PDB file of C-alpha atoms in Angstrom:
ATOM      1  CA  UNK A 816       0.000   0.000   0.000  1.00 40.00           C
ATOM      2  CA  UNK A 817       1.119   3.527  -0.577  1.00 41.00           C
ATOM      3  CA  UNK A 818      -0.028   6.855   0.794  1.00 38.00           C
ATOM      4  CA  UNK A 819      -1.365   9.478  -1.562  1.00 37.00           C
ATOM      5  CA  UNK A 820      -0.656  13.173  -1.155  1.00 38.00           C
ATOM      6  CA  UNK A 821      -3.760  13.403   1.029  1.00 38.00           C
ATOM      7  CA  UNK A 822      -2.804  11.480   4.201  1.00 38.00           C
ATOM      8  CA  UNK A 823      -6.403  10.433   4.932  1.00 37.00           C
ATOM      9  CA  UNK A 824      -6.634   8.369   1.702  1.00 37.00           C
ATOM     10  CA  UNK A 825      -4.835   5.168   0.761  1.00 38.00           C
ATOM     11  CA  UNK A 826      -4.655   3.078  -2.407  1.00 37.00           C
ATOM     12  CA  UNK A 827      -3.799  -0.517  -3.101  1.00 40.00           C
ATOM     13  CA  UNK A 828      -1.309  -1.556  -5.781  1.00 39.00           C
ATOM     14  CA  UNK A 829      -3.952  -1.221  -8.493  1.00 38.00           C
ATOM     15  CA  UNK A 830      -4.711   2.332  -7.467  1.00 42.00           C
ATOM     16  CA  UNK A 831      -8.118   1.608  -5.902  1.00 37.00           C
ATOM     17  CA  UNK A 832      -9.001   3.921  -3.066  1.00 35.00           C
ATOM     18  CA  UNK A 833      -9.374   2.073   0.218  1.00 34.00           C
ATOM     19  CA  UNK A 834     -10.703   4.944   2.349  1.00 34.00           C
ATOM     20  CA  UNK A 835      -9.456   6.028   5.755  1.00 32.00           C
ATOM     21  CA  UNK A 836      -7.396   3.436   7.598  1.00 31.00           C
ATOM     22  CA  UNK A 837      -9.227   2.267  10.717  1.00 34.00           C
ATOM     23  CA  UNK A 838      -7.861   0.846  13.929  1.00 38.00           C
ATOM     24  CA  UNK A 839      -9.455  -2.487  13.046  1.00 39.00           C
ATOM     25  CA  UNK A 840      -7.546  -2.619   9.774  1.00 37.00           C
ATOM     26  CA  UNK A 841      -4.300  -1.875  11.601  1.00 33.00           C
ATOM     27  CA  UNK A 842      -5.062  -4.654  14.062  1.00 37.00           C
ATOM     28  CA  UNK A 843      -5.938  -7.072  11.269  1.00 38.00           C
ATOM     29  CA  UNK A 844      -2.741  -6.269   9.402  1.00 37.00           C
ATOM     30  CA  UNK A 845      -0.701  -6.557  12.584  1.00 39.00           C
ATOM     31  CA  UNK A 846      -2.099 -10.015  13.317  1.00 40.00           C
ATOM     32  CA  UNK A 847      -1.783 -11.082   9.699  1.00 38.00           C
ATOM     33  CA  UNK A 848      -5.485 -11.864   9.711  1.00 35.00           C
ATOM     34  CA  UNK A 849      -7.463 -10.135   7.018  1.00 34.00           C
ATOM     35  CA  UNK A 850      -6.246 -10.782   3.532  1.00 31.00           C
ATOM     36  CA  UNK A 851      -7.619  -7.501   2.211  1.00 32.00           C
ATOM     37  CA  UNK A 852      -8.783  -4.188   3.584  1.00 33.00           C
ATOM     38  CA  UNK A 853     -12.014  -3.236   1.890  1.00 35.00           C
ATOM     39  CA  UNK A 854     -13.597   0.101   1.112  1.00 37.00           C
ATOM     40  CA  UNK A 855     -16.279   0.805   3.696  1.00 42.00           C
ATOM     41  CA  UNK A 856     -19.064   1.488   1.218  1.00 47.00           C
ATOM     42  CA  UNK A 857     -20.886  -0.947  -1.032  1.00 51.00           C
ATOM     43  CA  UNK A 858     -19.276   0.479  -4.169  1.00 50.00           C
ATOM     44  CA  UNK A 859     -15.839   1.798  -4.947  1.00 49.00           C
ATOM     45  CA  UNK A 860     -15.513   5.264  -6.441  1.00 52.00           C
ATOM     46  CA  UNK A 861     -16.064   3.883  -9.946  1.00 50.00           C
ATOM     47  CA  UNK A 862     -19.490   2.529  -9.027  1.00 50.00           C
ATOM     48  CA  UNK A 863     -18.343  -1.099  -9.100  1.00 51.00           C
ATOM     49  CA  UNK A 864     -18.904  -3.409  -6.115  1.00 54.00           C
ATOM     50  CA  UNK A 865     -15.799  -3.714  -3.971  1.00 52.00           C
ATOM     51  CA  UNK A 866     -13.907  -6.974  -4.023  1.00 55.00           C
ATOM     52  CA  UNK A 867     -12.992  -7.027  -0.321  1.00 70.00           C
ATOM     53  CA  UNK A 868     -12.444 -10.377   1.317  1.00 88.00           C
ATOM     54  CA  UNK A 869     -15.029  -9.965   4.040  1.00 94.00           C
ATOM     55  CA  UNK A 870     -18.604 -11.020   4.589  1.00 96.00           C
ATOM     56  CA  UNK A 871     -21.364  -9.936   6.928  1.00 97.00           C
ATOM     57  CA  UNK A 872     -22.526 -12.176   9.745  1.00 98.00           C
ATOM     58  CA  UNK A 873     -26.211 -12.180  10.607  1.00 97.00           C
ATOM     59  CA  UNK A 874     -28.257 -14.223  13.034  1.00 98.00           C
ATOM     60  CA  UNK A 875     -31.799 -14.013  14.369  1.00 97.00           C
ATOM     61  CA  UNK A 876     -30.337 -15.001  17.765  1.00 98.00           C
ATOM     62  CA  UNK A 877     -28.998 -11.463  18.291  1.00 98.00           C
ATOM     63  CA  UNK A 878     -30.748  -8.119  17.826  1.00 97.00           C
ATOM     64  CA  UNK A 879     -30.900  -6.676  14.330  1.00 94.00           C
ATOM     65  CA  UNK A 880     -28.572  -3.750  13.706  1.00 92.00           C
ATOM     66  CA  UNK A 881     -30.249  -0.452  14.607  1.00 88.00           C
ATOM     67  CA  UNK A 882     -28.315   1.467  11.975  1.00 92.00           C
ATOM     68  CA  UNK A 883     -26.315   1.044   8.764  1.00 95.00           C
ATOM     69  CA  UNK A 884     -23.893  -1.581  10.067  1.00 96.00           C
ATOM     70  CA  UNK A 885     -23.606  -5.367  10.281  1.00 97.00           C
ATOM     71  CA  UNK A 886     -24.044  -7.479  13.395  1.00 98.00           C
ATOM     72  CA  UNK A 887     -20.581  -8.754  12.599  1.00 98.00           C
ATOM     73  CA  UNK A 888     -18.024  -9.015   9.816  1.00 98.00           C
ATOM     74  CA  UNK A 889     -15.801 -11.989   9.056  1.00 98.00           C
ATOM     75  CA  UNK A 890     -12.516 -10.995   7.407  1.00 97.00           C
ATOM     76  CA  UNK A 891      -9.864 -13.626   6.855  1.00 96.00           C
ATOM     77  CA  UNK A 892      -9.290 -15.368  10.169  1.00 97.00           C
ATOM     78  CA  UNK A 893     -10.841 -12.519  12.159  1.00 98.00           C
ATOM     79  CA  UNK A 894     -14.378 -11.719  13.179  1.00 98.00           C
ATOM     80  CA  UNK A 895     -15.449  -8.247  14.274  1.00 98.00           C
ATOM     81  CA  UNK A 896     -18.638  -8.097  16.336  1.00 98.00           C
ATOM     82  CA  UNK A 897     -20.374  -4.723  16.393  1.00 98.00           C
ATOM     83  CA  UNK A 898     -21.206  -3.238  19.764  1.00 98.00           C
ATOM     84  CA  UNK A 899     -24.024  -5.264  21.271  1.00 98.00           C
ATOM     85  CA  UNK A 900     -26.611  -3.704  23.495  1.00 98.00           C
ATOM     86  CA  UNK A 901     -28.567  -5.682  26.091  1.00 98.00           C
ATOM     87  CA  UNK A 902     -31.506  -6.059  23.722  1.00 98.00           C
ATOM     88  CA  UNK A 903     -33.534  -9.249  23.936  1.00 98.00           C
ATOM     89  CA  UNK A 904     -33.581 -10.509  20.319  1.00 97.00           C
ATOM     90  CA  UNK A 905     -37.064 -11.988  20.834  1.00 95.00           C
ATOM     91  CA  UNK A 906     -38.699  -8.745  21.989  1.00 96.00           C
ATOM     92  CA  UNK A 907     -36.356  -6.169  20.454  1.00 96.00           C
ATOM     93  CA  UNK A 908     -36.297  -4.367  23.809  1.00 97.00           C
ATOM     94  CA  UNK A 909     -33.959  -3.860  26.741  1.00 98.00           C
ATOM     95  CA  UNK A 910     -35.640  -5.534  29.731  1.00 97.00           C
ATOM     96  CA  UNK A 911     -37.237  -2.855  31.913  1.00 96.00           C
ATOM     97  CA  UNK A 912     -35.458  -2.015  35.172  1.00 97.00           C
ATOM     98  CA  UNK A 913     -32.664  -4.501  34.438  1.00 98.00           C
ATOM     99  CA  UNK A 914     -29.478  -4.299  36.490  1.00 98.00           C
ATOM    100  CA  UNK A 915     -25.984  -3.784  35.100  1.00 98.00           C
ATOM    101  CA  UNK A 916     -25.340  -7.483  35.687  1.00 98.00           C
ATOM    102  CA  UNK A 917     -28.437  -8.524  33.720  1.00 98.00           C
ATOM    103  CA  UNK A 918     -27.604  -6.100  30.910  1.00 98.00           C
ATOM    104  CA  UNK A 919     -24.000  -7.326  30.767  1.00 98.00           C
ATOM    105  CA  UNK A 920     -25.146 -10.944  30.511  1.00 98.00           C
ATOM    106  CA  UNK A 921     -27.617 -10.123  27.735  1.00 98.00           C
ATOM    107  CA  UNK A 922     -25.099  -8.048  25.741  1.00 98.00           C
ATOM    108  CA  UNK A 923     -22.535 -10.872  25.998  1.00 98.00           C
ATOM    109  CA  UNK A 924     -25.131 -13.479  24.979  1.00 98.00           C
ATOM    110  CA  UNK A 925     -25.702 -11.366  21.863  1.00 98.00           C
ATOM    111  CA  UNK A 926     -21.946 -11.249  21.186  1.00 98.00           C
ATOM    112  CA  UNK A 927     -21.807 -15.028  21.651  1.00 98.00           C
ATOM    113  CA  UNK A 928     -24.744 -15.583  19.250  1.00 98.00           C
ATOM    114  CA  UNK A 929     -23.005 -13.596  16.500  1.00 98.00           C
ATOM    115  CA  UNK A 930     -19.762 -15.489  17.038  1.00 98.00           C
ATOM    116  CA  UNK A 931     -21.641 -18.810  16.876  1.00 98.00           C
ATOM    117  CA  UNK A 932     -23.174 -17.749  13.562  1.00 98.00           C
ATOM    118  CA  UNK A 933     -19.585 -17.590  12.281  1.00 98.00           C
ATOM    119  CA  UNK A 934     -18.592 -20.923  13.853  1.00 98.00           C
ATOM    120  CA  UNK A 935     -16.726 -19.331  16.767  1.00 98.00           C
ATOM    121  CA  UNK A 936     -17.125 -19.069  20.538  1.00 97.00           C
ATOM    122  CA  UNK A 937     -16.160 -16.635  23.264  1.00 97.00           C
ATOM    123  CA  UNK A 938     -12.865 -18.565  23.557  1.00 96.00           C
ATOM    124  CA  UNK A 939     -11.868 -17.018  20.209  1.00 97.00           C
ATOM    125  CA  UNK A 940     -12.270 -13.433  21.493  1.00 98.00           C
ATOM    126  CA  UNK A 941      -8.956 -11.593  21.758  1.00 98.00           C
ATOM    127  CA  UNK A 942     -10.247  -8.104  22.518  1.00 98.00           C
ATOM    128  CA  UNK A 943     -13.392  -6.345  23.689  1.00 98.00           C
ATOM    129  CA  UNK A 944     -14.408  -2.726  23.882  1.00 98.00           C
ATOM    130  CA  UNK A 945     -16.970  -1.924  26.533  1.00 98.00           C
ATOM    131  CA  UNK A 946     -18.989   1.239  27.023  1.00 98.00           C
ATOM    132  CA  UNK A 947     -20.692   1.668  30.389  1.00 98.00           C
ATOM    133  CA  UNK A 948     -23.087   4.439  31.294  1.00 98.00           C
ATOM    134  CA  UNK A 949     -21.746   4.693  34.856  1.00 98.00           C
ATOM    135  CA  UNK A 950     -18.293   3.603  36.043  1.00 97.00           C
ATOM    136  CA  UNK A 951     -19.750   3.275  39.535  1.00 98.00           C
ATOM    137  CA  UNK A 952     -21.186   0.007  38.121  1.00 98.00           C
ATOM    138  CA  UNK A 953     -17.696  -1.207  37.142  1.00 97.00           C
ATOM    139  CA  UNK A 954     -17.281  -3.856  39.871  1.00 98.00           C
ATOM    140  CA  UNK A 955     -20.735  -5.320  39.270  1.00 98.00           C
ATOM    141  CA  UNK A 956     -20.130  -5.271  35.514  1.00 98.00           C
ATOM    142  CA  UNK A 957     -16.778  -7.050  36.010  1.00 96.00           C
ATOM    143  CA  UNK A 958     -18.383  -9.813  38.067  1.00 96.00           C
ATOM    144  CA  UNK A 959     -20.928 -10.584  35.320  1.00 97.00           C
ATOM    145  CA  UNK A 960     -18.321 -10.204  32.538  1.00 97.00           C
ATOM    146  CA  UNK A 961     -15.861 -12.584  34.248  1.00 96.00           C
ATOM    147  CA  UNK A 962     -18.445 -15.389  34.264  1.00 96.00           C
ATOM    148  CA  UNK A 963     -18.392 -15.330  30.451  1.00 97.00           C
ATOM    149  CA  UNK A 964     -14.619 -15.121  29.980  1.00 94.00           C
ATOM    150  CA  UNK A 965     -13.266 -16.628  33.207  1.00 82.00           C
ATOM    151  CA  UNK A 966      -9.940 -15.763  34.727  1.00 79.00           C
ATOM    152  CA  UNK A 967      -7.691 -17.895  32.518  1.00 84.00           C
ATOM    153  CA  UNK A 968      -6.440 -15.658  29.686  1.00 90.00           C
ATOM    154  CA  UNK A 969      -9.467 -13.372  29.297  1.00 96.00           C
ATOM    155  CA  UNK A 970      -9.359 -11.091  26.241  1.00 98.00           C
ATOM    156  CA  UNK A 971      -7.736  -7.685  26.307  1.00 98.00           C
ATOM    157  CA  UNK A 972     -10.285  -4.990  27.036  1.00 98.00           C
ATOM    158  CA  UNK A 973     -10.918  -1.281  26.962  1.00 98.00           C
ATOM    159  CA  UNK A 974     -13.699   0.011  29.182  1.00 97.00           C
ATOM    160  CA  UNK A 975     -14.986   3.538  28.742  1.00 97.00           C
ATOM    161  CA  UNK A 976     -17.676   5.479  30.558  1.00 98.00           C
ATOM    162  CA  UNK A 977     -19.929   6.947  27.899  1.00 97.00           C
ATOM    163  CA  UNK A 978     -22.055  10.025  28.417  1.00 95.00           C
ATOM    164  CA  UNK A 979     -24.925   8.102  26.887  1.00 96.00           C
ATOM    165  CA  UNK A 980     -25.090   4.559  25.515  1.00 96.00           C
ATOM    166  CA  UNK A 981     -27.596   3.966  22.674  1.00 95.00           C
ATOM    167  CA  UNK A 982     -31.162   3.256  23.793  1.00 96.00           C
ATOM    168  CA  UNK A 983     -30.115   4.414  27.278  1.00 97.00           C
ATOM    169  CA  UNK A 984     -28.552   1.015  27.964  1.00 98.00           C
ATOM    170  CA  UNK A 985     -26.166   0.608  30.853  1.00 98.00           C
ATOM    171  CA  UNK A 986     -23.594  -1.277  28.760  1.00 98.00           C
ATOM    172  CA  UNK A 987     -22.514  -2.028  25.187  1.00 98.00           C
ATOM    173  CA  UNK A 988     -19.902  -4.644  24.248  1.00 98.00           C
ATOM    174  CA  UNK A 989     -17.973  -5.019  20.951  1.00 98.00           C
ATOM    175  CA  UNK A 990     -15.553  -7.871  20.291  1.00 98.00           C
ATOM    176  CA  UNK A 991     -12.777  -9.040  17.979  1.00 98.00           C
ATOM    177  CA  UNK A 992     -12.193 -12.779  17.608  1.00 98.00           C
ATOM    178  CA  UNK A 993      -9.489 -14.769  15.813  1.00 98.00           C
ATOM    179  CA  UNK A 994      -9.842 -18.314  14.446  1.00 96.00           C
TER     180      UNK A 994
END
């Protein structure tokens, strides 16, 4: 890959624009996982479908995306799970008056369902990003989270307090898994 004069754009060897480099692409390249970095849109600038080596993952066992994104993307030997809210896939709602522990369990069940749809499990997760509405809930969140990942080599994790999590949830969890 080479940089163009505009540092926010990149091209591959054939001169196709790849768009802005994301942290996920850097991670994929660093792990040797994804065999190609694809343009983020459905078409390249010439109006032709992109030829990226990735595919969307969908399952009825996790909530449908609430925006223009996929539940997950499989790229090479990596799977990227979009941030999962504690939405019950059967009702499409966050259970009323649910605790941080209950919401954590539901969000992680949704992550697990998307991974299963790609033939993976939580054991394949190498990194998570967690957004919590209130860091005062951190210890209670950790207790529920640990039951899913255990104490033996849990994934790396970033946890951030967010001013507001979508749908006023208490937690949202995204994950990256490697085959």
